[in-house]
Structure formats: structure tokens, C-alpha cells
mmCIF file of N, CA and C in Angstrom:
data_model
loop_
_atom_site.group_PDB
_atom_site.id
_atom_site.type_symbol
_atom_site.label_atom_id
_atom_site.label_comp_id
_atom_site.label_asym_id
_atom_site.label_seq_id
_atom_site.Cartn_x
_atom_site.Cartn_y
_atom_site.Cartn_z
ATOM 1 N N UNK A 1 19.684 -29.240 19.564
ATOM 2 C CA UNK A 1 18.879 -28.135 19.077
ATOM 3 C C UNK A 1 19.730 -26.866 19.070
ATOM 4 N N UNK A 2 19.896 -26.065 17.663
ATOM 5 C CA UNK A 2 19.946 -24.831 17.774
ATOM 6 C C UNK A 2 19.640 -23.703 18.377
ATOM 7 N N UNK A 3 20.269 -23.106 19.105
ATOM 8 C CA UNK A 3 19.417 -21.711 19.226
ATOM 9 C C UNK A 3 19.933 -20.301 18.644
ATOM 10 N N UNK A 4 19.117 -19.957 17.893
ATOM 11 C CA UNK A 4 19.442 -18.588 17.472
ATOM 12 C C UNK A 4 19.621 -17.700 18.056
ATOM 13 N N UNK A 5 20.288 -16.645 18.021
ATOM 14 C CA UNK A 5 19.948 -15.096 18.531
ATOM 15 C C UNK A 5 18.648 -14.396 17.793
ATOM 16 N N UNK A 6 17.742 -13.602 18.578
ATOM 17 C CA UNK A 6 16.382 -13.284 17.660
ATOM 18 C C UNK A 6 16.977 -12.312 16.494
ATOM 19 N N UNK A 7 17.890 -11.285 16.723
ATOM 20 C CA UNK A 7 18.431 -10.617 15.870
ATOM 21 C C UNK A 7 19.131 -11.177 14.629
ATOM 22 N N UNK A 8 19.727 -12.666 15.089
ATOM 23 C CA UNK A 8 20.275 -13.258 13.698
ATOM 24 C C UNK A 8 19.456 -14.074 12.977
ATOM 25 N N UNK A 9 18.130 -14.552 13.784
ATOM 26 C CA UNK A 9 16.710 -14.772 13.259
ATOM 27 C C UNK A 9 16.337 -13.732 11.943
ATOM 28 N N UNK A 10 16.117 -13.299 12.761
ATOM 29 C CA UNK A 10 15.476 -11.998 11.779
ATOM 30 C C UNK A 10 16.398 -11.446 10.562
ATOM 31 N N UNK A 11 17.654 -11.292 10.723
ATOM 32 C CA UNK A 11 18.615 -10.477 9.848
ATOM 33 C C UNK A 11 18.710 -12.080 8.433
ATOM 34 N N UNK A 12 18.132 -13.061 9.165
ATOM 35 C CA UNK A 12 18.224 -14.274 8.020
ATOM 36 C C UNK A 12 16.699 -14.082 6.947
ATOM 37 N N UNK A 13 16.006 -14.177 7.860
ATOM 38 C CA UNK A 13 14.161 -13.944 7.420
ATOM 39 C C UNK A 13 14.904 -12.726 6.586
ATOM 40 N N UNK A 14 14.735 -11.390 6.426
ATOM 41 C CA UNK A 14 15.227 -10.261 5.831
ATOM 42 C C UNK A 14 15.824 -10.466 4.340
ATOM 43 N N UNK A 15 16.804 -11.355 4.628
ATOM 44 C CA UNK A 15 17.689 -12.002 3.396
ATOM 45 C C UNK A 15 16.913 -12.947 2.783
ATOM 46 N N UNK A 16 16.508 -13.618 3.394
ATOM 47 C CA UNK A 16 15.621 -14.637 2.464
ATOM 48 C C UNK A 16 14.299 -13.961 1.788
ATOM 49 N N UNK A 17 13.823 -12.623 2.206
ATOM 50 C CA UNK A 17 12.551 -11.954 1.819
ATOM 51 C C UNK A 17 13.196 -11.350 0.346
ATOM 52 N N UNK A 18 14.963 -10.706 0.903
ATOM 53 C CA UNK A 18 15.321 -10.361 -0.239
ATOM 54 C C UNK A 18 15.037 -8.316 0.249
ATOM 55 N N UNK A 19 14.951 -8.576 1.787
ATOM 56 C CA UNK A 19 14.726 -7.031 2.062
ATOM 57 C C UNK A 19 16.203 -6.594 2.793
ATOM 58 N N UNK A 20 16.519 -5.256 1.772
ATOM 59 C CA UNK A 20 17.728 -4.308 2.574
ATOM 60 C C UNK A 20 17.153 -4.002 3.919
ATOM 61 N N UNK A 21 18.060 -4.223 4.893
ATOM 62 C CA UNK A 21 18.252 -3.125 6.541
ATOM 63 C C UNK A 21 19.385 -3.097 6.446
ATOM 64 N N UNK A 22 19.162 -2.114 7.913
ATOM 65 C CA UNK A 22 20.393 -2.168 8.517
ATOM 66 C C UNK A 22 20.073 -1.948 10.042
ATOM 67 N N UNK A 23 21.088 -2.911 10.891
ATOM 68 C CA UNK A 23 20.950 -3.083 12.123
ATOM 69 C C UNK A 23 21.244 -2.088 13.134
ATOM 70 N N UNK A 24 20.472 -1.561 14.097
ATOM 71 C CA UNK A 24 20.141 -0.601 14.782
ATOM 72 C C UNK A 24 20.720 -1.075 16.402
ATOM 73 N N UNK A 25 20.718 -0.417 17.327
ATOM 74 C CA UNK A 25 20.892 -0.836 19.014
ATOM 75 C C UNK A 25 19.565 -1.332 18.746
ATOM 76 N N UNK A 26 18.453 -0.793 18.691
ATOM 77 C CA UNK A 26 17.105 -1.459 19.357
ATOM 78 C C UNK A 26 16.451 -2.702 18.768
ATOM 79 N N UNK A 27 17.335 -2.697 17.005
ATOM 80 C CA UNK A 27 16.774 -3.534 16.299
ATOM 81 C C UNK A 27 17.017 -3.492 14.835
ATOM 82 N N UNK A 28 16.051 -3.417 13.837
ATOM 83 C CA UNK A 28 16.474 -2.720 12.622
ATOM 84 C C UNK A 28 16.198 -1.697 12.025
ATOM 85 N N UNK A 29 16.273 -1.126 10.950
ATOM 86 C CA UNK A 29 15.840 -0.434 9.644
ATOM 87 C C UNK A 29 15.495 -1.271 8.707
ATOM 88 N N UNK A 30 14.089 -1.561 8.052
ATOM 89 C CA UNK A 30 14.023 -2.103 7.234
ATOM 90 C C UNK A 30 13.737 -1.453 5.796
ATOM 91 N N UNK A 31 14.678 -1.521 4.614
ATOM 92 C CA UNK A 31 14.107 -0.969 3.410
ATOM 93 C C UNK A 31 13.285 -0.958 2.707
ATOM 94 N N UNK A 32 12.098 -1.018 2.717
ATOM 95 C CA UNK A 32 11.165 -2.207 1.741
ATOM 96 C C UNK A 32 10.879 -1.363 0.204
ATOM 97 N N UNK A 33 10.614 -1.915 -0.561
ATOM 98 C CA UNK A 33 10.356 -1.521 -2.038
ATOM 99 C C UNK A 33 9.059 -2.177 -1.893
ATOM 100 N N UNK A 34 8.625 -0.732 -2.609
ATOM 101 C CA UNK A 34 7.288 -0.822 -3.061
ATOM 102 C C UNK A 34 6.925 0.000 -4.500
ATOM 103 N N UNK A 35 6.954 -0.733 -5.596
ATOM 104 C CA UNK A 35 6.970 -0.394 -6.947
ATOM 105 C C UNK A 35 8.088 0.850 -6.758
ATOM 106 N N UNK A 36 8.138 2.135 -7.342
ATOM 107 C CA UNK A 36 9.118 3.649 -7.788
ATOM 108 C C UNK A 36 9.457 3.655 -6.215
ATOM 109 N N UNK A 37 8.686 3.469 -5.149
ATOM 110 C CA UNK A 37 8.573 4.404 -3.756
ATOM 111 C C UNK A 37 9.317 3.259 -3.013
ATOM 112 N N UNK A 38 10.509 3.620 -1.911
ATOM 113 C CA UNK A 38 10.736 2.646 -0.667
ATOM 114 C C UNK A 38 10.730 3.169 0.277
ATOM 115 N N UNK A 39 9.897 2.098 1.267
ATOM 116 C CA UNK A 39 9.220 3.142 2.622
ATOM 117 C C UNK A 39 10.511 2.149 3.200
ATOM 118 N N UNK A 40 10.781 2.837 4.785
ATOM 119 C CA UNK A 40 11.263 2.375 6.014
ATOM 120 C C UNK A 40 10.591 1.628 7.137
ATOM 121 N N UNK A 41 10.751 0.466 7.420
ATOM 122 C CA UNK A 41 9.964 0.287 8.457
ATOM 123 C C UNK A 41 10.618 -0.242 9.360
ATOM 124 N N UNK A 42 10.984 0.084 11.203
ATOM 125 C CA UNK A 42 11.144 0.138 12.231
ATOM 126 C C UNK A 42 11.014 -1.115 12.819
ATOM 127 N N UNK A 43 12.230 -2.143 12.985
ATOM 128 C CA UNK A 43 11.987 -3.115 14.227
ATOM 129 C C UNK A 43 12.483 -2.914 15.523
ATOM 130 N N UNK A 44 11.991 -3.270 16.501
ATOM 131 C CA UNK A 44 12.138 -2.699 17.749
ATOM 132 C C UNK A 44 12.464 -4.291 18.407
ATOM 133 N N UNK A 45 13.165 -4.673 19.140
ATOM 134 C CA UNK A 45 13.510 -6.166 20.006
ATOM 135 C C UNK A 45 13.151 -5.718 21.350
ATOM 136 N N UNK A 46 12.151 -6.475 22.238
ATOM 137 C CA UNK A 46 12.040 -5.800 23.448
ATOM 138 C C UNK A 46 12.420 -7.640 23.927
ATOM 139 N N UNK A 47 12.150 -7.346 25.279
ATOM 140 C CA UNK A 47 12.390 -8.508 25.840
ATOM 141 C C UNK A 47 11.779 -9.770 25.502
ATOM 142 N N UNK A 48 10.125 -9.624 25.491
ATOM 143 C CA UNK A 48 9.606 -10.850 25.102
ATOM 144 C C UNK A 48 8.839 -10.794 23.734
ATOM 145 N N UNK A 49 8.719 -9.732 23.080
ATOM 146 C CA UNK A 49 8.079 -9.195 21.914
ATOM 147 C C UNK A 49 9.103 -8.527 21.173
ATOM 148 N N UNK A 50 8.711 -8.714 19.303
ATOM 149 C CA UNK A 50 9.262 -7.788 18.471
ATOM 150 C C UNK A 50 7.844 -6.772 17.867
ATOM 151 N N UNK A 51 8.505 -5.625 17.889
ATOM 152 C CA UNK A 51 8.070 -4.428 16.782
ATOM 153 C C UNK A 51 8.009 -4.058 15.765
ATOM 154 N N UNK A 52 7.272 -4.104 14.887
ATOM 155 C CA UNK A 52 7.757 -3.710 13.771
ATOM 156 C C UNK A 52 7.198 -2.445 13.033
ATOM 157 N N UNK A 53 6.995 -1.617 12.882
ATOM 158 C CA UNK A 53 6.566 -0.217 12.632
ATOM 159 C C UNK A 53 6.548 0.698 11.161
ATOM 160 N N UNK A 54 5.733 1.099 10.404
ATOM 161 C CA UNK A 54 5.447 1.779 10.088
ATOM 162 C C UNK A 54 4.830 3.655 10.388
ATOM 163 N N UNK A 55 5.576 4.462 10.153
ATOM 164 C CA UNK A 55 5.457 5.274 10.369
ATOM 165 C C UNK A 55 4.698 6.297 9.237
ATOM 166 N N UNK A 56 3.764 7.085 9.161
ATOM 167 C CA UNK A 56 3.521 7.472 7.761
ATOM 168 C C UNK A 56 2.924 8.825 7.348
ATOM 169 N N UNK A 57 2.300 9.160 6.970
ATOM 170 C CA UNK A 57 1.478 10.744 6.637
ATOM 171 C C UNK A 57 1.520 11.090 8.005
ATOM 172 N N UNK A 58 1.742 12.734 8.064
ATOM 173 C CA UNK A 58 1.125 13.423 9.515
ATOM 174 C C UNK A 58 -0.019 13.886 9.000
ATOM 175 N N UNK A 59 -0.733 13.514 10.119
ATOM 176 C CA UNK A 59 -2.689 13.802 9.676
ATOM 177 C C UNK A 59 -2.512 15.719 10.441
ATOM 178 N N UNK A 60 -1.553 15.915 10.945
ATOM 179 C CA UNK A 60 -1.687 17.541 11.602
ATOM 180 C C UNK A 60 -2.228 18.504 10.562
ATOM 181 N N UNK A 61 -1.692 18.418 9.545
ATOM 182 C CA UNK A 61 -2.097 19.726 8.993
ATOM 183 C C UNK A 61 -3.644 19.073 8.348
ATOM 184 N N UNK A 62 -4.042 17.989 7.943
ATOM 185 C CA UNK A 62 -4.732 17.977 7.091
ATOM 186 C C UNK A 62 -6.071 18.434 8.626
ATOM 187 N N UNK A 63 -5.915 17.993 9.741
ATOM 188 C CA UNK A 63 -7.091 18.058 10.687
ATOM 189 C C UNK A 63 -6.702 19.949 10.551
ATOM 190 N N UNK A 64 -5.921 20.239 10.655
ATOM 191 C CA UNK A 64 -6.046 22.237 10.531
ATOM 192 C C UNK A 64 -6.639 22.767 9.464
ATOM 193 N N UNK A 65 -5.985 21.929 8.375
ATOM 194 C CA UNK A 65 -6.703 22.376 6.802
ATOM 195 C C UNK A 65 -8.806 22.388 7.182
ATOM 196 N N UNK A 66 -8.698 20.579 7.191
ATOM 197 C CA UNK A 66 -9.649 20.095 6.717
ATOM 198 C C UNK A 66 -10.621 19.642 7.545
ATOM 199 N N UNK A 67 -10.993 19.713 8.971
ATOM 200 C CA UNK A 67 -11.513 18.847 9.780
ATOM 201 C C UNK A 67 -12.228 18.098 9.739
ATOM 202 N N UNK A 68 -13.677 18.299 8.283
ATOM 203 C CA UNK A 68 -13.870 17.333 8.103
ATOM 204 C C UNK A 68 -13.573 15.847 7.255
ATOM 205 N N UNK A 69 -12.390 16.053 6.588
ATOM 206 C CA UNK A 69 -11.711 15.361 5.827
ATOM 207 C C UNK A 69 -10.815 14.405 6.869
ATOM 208 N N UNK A 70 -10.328 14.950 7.552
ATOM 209 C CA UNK A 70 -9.638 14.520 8.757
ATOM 210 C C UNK A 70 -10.641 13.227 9.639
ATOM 211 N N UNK A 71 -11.934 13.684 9.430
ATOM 212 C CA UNK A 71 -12.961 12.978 10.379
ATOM 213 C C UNK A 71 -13.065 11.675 9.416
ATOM 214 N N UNK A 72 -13.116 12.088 7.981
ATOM 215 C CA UNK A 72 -13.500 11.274 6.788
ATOM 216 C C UNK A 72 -12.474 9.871 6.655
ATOM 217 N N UNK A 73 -10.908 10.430 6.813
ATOM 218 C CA UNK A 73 -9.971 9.984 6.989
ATOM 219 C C UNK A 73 -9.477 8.711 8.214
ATOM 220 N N UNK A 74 -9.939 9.293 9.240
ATOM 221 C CA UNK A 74 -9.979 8.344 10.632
ATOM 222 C C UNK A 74 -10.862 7.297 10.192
ATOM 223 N N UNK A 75 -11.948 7.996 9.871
ATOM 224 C CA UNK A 75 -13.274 6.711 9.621
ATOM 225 C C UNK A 75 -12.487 5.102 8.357
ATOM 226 N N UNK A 76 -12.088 5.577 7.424
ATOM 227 C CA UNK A 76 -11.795 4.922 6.660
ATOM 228 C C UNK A 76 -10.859 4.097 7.156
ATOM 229 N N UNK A 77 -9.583 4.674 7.501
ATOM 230 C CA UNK A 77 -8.694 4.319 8.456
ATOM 231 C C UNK A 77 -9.080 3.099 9.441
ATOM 232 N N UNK A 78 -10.187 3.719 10.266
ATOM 233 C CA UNK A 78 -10.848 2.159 11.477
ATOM 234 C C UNK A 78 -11.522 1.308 10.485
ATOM 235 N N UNK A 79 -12.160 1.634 9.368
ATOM 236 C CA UNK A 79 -12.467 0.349 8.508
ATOM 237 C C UNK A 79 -11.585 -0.464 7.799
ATOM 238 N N UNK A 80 -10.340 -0.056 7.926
ATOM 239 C CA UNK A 80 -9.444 -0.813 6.815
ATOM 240 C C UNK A 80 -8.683 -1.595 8.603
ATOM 241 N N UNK A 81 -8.729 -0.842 9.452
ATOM 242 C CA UNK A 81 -7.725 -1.621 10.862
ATOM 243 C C UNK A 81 -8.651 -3.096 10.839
ATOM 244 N N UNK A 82 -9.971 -2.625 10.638
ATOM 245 C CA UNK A 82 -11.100 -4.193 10.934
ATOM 246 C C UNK A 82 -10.870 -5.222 9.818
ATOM 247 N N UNK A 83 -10.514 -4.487 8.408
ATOM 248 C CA UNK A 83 -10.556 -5.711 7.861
ATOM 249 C C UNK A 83 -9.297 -6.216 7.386
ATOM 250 N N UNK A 84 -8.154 -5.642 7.772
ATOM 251 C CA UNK A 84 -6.658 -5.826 8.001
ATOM 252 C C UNK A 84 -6.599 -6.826 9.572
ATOM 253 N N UNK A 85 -6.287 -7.767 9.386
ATOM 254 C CA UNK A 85 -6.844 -8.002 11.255
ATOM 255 C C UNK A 85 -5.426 -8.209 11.477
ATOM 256 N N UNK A 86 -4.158 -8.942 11.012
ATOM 257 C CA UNK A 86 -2.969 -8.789 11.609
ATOM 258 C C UNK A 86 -1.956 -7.595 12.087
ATOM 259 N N UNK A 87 -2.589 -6.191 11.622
ATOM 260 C CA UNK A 87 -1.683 -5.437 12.349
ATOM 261 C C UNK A 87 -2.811 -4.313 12.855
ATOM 262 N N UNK A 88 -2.164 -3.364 13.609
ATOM 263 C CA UNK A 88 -2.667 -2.622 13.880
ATOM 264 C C UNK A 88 -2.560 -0.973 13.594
ATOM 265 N N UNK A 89 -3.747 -0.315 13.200
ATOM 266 C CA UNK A 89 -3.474 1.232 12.307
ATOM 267 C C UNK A 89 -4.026 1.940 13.227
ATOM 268 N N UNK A 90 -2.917 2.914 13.542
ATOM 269 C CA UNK A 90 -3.597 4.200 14.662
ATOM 270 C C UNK A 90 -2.770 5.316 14.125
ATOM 271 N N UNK A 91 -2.749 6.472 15.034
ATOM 272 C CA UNK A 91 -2.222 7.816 14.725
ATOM 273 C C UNK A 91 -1.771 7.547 16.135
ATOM 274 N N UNK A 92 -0.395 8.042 15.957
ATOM 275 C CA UNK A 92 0.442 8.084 17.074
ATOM 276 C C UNK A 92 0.286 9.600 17.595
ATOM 277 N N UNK A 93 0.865 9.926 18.530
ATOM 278 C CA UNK A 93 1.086 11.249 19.364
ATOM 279 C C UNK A 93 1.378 12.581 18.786
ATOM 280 N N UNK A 94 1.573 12.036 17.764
ATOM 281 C CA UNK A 94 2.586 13.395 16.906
ATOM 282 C C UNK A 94 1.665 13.513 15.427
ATOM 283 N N UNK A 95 0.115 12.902 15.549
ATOM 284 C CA UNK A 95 -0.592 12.941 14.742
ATOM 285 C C UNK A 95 -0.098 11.927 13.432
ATOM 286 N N UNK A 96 0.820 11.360 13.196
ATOM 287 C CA UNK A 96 1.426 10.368 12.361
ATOM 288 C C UNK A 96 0.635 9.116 11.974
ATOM 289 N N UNK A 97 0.340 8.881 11.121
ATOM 290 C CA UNK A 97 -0.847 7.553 10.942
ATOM 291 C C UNK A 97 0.440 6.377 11.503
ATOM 292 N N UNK A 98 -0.015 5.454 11.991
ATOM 293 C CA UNK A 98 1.130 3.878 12.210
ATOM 294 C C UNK A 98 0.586 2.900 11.655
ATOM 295 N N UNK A 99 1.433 2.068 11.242
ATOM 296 C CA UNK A 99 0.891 0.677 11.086
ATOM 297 C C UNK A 99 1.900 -0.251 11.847
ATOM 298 N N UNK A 100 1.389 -0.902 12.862
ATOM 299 C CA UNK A 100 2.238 -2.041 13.737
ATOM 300 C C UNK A 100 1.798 -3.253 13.674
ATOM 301 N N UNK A 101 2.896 -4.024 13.956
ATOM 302 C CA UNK A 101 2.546 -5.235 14.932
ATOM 303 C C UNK A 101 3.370 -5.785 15.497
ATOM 304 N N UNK A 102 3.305 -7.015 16.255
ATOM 305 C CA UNK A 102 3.933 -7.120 17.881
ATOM 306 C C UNK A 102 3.648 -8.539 17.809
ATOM 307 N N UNK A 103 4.905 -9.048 17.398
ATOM 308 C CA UNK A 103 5.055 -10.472 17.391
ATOM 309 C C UNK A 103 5.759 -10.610 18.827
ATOM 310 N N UNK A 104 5.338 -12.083 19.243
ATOM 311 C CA UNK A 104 6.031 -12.762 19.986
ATOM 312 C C UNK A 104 7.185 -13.540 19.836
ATOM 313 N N UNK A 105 8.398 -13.306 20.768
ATOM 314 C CA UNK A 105 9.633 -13.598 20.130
ATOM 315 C C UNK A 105 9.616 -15.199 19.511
ATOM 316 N N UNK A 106 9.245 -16.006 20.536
ATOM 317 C CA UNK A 106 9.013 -17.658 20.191
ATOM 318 C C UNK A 106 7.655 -18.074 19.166
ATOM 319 N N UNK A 107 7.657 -17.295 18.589
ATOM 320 C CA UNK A 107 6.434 -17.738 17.552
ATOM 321 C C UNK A 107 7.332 -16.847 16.649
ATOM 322 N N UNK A 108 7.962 -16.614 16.284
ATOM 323 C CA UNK A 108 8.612 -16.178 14.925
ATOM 324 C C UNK A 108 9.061 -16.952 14.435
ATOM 325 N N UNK A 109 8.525 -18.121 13.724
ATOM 326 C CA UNK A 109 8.982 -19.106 12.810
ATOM 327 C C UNK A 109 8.855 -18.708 11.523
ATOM 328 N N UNK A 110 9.576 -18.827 10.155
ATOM 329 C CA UNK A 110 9.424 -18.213 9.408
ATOM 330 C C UNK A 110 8.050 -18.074 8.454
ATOM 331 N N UNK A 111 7.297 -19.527 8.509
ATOM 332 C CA UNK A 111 6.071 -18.881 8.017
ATOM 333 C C UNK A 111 5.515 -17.941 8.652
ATOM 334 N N UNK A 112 5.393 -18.399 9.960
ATOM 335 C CA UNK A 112 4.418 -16.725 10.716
ATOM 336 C C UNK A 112 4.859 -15.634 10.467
ATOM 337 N N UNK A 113 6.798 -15.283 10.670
ATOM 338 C CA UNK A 113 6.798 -14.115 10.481
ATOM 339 C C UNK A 113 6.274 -13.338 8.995
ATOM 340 N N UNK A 114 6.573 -14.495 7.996
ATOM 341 C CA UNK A 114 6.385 -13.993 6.595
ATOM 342 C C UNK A 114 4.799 -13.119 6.769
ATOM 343 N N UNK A 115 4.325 -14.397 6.951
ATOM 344 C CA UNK A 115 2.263 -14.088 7.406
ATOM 345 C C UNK A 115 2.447 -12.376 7.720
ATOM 346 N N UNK A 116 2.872 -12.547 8.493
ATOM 347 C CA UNK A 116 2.378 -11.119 9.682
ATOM 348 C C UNK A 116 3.227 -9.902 9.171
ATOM 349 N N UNK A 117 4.664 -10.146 8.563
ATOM 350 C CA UNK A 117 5.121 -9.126 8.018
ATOM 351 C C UNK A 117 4.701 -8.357 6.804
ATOM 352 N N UNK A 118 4.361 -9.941 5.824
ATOM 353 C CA UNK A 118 3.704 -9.109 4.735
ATOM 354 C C UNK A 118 2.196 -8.382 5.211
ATOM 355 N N UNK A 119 1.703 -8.648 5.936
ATOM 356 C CA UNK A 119 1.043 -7.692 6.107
ATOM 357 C C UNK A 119 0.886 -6.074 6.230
ATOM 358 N N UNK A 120 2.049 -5.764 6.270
ATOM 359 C CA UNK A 120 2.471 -4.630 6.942
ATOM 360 C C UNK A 120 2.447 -3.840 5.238
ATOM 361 N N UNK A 121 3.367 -4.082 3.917
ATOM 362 C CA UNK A 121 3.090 -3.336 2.955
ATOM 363 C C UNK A 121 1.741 -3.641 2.279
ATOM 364 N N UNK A 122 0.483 -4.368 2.623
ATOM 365 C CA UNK A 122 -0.251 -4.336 2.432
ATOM 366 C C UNK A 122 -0.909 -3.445 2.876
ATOM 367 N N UNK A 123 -0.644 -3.276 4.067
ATOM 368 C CA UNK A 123 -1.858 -2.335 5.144
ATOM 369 C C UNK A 123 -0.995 -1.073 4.227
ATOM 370 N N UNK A 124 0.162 -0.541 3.842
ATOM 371 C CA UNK A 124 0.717 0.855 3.276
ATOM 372 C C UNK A 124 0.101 0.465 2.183
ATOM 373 N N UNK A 125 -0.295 -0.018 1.444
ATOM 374 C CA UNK A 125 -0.362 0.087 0.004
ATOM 375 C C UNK A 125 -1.854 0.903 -0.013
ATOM 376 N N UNK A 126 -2.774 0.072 0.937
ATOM 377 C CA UNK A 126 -3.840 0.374 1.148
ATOM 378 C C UNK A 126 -4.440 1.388 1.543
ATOM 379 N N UNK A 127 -3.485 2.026 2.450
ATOM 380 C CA UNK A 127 -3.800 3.192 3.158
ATOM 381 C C UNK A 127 -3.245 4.562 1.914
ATOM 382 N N UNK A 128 -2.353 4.215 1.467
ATOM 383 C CA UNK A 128 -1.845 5.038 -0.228
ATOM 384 C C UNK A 128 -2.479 5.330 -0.948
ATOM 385 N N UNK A 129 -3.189 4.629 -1.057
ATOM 386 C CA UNK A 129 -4.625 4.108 -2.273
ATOM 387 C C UNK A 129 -5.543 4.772 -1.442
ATOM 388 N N UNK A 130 -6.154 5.395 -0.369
ATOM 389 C CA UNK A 130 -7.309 6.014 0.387
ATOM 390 C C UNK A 130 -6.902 7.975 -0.707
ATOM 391 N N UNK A 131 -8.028 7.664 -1.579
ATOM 392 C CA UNK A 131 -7.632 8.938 -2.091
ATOM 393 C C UNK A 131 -7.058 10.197 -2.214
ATOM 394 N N UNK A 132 -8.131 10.649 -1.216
ATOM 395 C CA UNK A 132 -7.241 12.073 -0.511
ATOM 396 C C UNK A 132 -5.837 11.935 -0.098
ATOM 397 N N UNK A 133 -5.878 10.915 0.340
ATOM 398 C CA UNK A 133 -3.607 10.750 0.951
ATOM 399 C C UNK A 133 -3.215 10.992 -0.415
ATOM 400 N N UNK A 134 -3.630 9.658 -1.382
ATOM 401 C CA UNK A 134 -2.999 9.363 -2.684
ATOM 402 C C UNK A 134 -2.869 11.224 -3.357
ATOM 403 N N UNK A 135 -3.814 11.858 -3.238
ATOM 404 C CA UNK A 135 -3.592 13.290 -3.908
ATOM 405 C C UNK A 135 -2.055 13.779 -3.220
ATOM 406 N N UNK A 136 -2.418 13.330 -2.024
ATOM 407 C CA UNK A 136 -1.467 14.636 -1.517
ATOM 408 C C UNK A 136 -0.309 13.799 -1.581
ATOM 409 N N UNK A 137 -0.161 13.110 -1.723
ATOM 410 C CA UNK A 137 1.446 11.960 -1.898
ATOM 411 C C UNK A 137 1.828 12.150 -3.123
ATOM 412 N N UNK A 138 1.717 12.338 -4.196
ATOM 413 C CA UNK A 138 1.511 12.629 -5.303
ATOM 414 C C UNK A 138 2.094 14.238 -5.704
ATOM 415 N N UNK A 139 1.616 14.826 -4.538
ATOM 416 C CA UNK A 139 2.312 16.006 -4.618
ATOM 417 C C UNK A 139 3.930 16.175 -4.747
#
């Protein structure tokens, strides 16, 4: 039996998706294309779990602008986390919307990871498409 390194796991999955990174100390950079726009998304290698991260709109100004738009925004937001069930959508510390998830290193076989990764420009596409963002992205 083979054993991989999880990092040369992954840097293979990547190539076979057909997605640019580049390899980081903690993990990667991932390039992803999404139609005109390519977002970045964040892998993190911890000991027994991988990361993978989306980082995205800061909700700061719009909760200063708008508060109740902001309220409007969260709401939609927890309805799309429920019916997205493989990753998870919050606002991080710095008011930043996220989209994560947190695979386990020994269950990254390549169907699962495919499963669970594509999830991730789904949950952005979706959250793009929530109007009010879409205005202001657009800008």
C-alpha cells in the first residue's frame, strides 16, 4: 500500500479538477474560476483535519450603512447555510461573510473530496446571486 503525503494528495486532486494554486507553509492558495471573476480560496492542513476557506464581502459597512439590510442579509445567509448542508456560512470576526469546510484527513478520497469541494463555488455563486451583494459587486 501507498501512502501519500496529504499535501501531495491534494496538489494531485487540484490538477485533476484542473484548479491553479499555489502551495503555502499552512497549505494552499487555491485559484478557482468562476465565469469573468476568480475568487481565492484558503487550504489550511492541521493535524487531523483540512480547511478549506472562502473568504468574502465585509458585511461592516453595509451593517453602518444599512442595519436593516444587514439583518435582511444574515437572514438569507442562515437560509442558504440550511439548505447548503456540506459547508458552513458565517461572518467571521472582522465582519467578513465565510464559507468553510473541514474535511477529515483519512476520508479525502477523491470522490468525497470532489463532493465537498465543489460545494464550496456553489455556496459563492449563491451567495453572489443574493441581490443586494450582487448590486454592490457589480460596482
Amino acid at each position: 500500500m501507498i501512502i501519500m503525503s496529504i499535501k501531495k494528495k491534494l496538489s494531485w486532486y487540484f490538477e485533476l479538477l484542473g484548479i491553479k494554486y499555489k502551495e503555502t507553509p499552512e497549505g494552499f492558495i487555491l485559484y478557482y474560476r468562476m465565469g469573468d471573476k476568480r475568487v481565492s480560496i484558503l487550504v489550511k492542513i492541521y493535524e487531523e483535519w483540512v480547511e478549506f476557506k472562502w473568504i468574502g464581502l465585509n458585511m461592516g459597512s453595509i451593517k453602518q450603512r444599512s442595519p436593516d439590510l444587514y439583518v435582511i442579509l444574515l437572514e438569507t445567509l442562515l437560509k442558504l447555510n440550511n439548505v447548503i448542508r456540506e459547508v458552513k456560512i458565517g461572518i467571521d470576526e472582522e465582519d467578513n461573510i465565510v464559507v468553510l469546510i473541514h474535511s477529515h484527513r483519512d476520508a479525502l478520497f477523491f470522490d468525497v473530496f470532489e463532493s465537498e469541494f465543489m460545494a464550496i463555488p456553489l455556496t459563492i455563486r449563491a451567495i453572489l446571486e443574493i441581490e443586494p451583494l450582487k448590486r454592490m459587486v457589480s460596482k
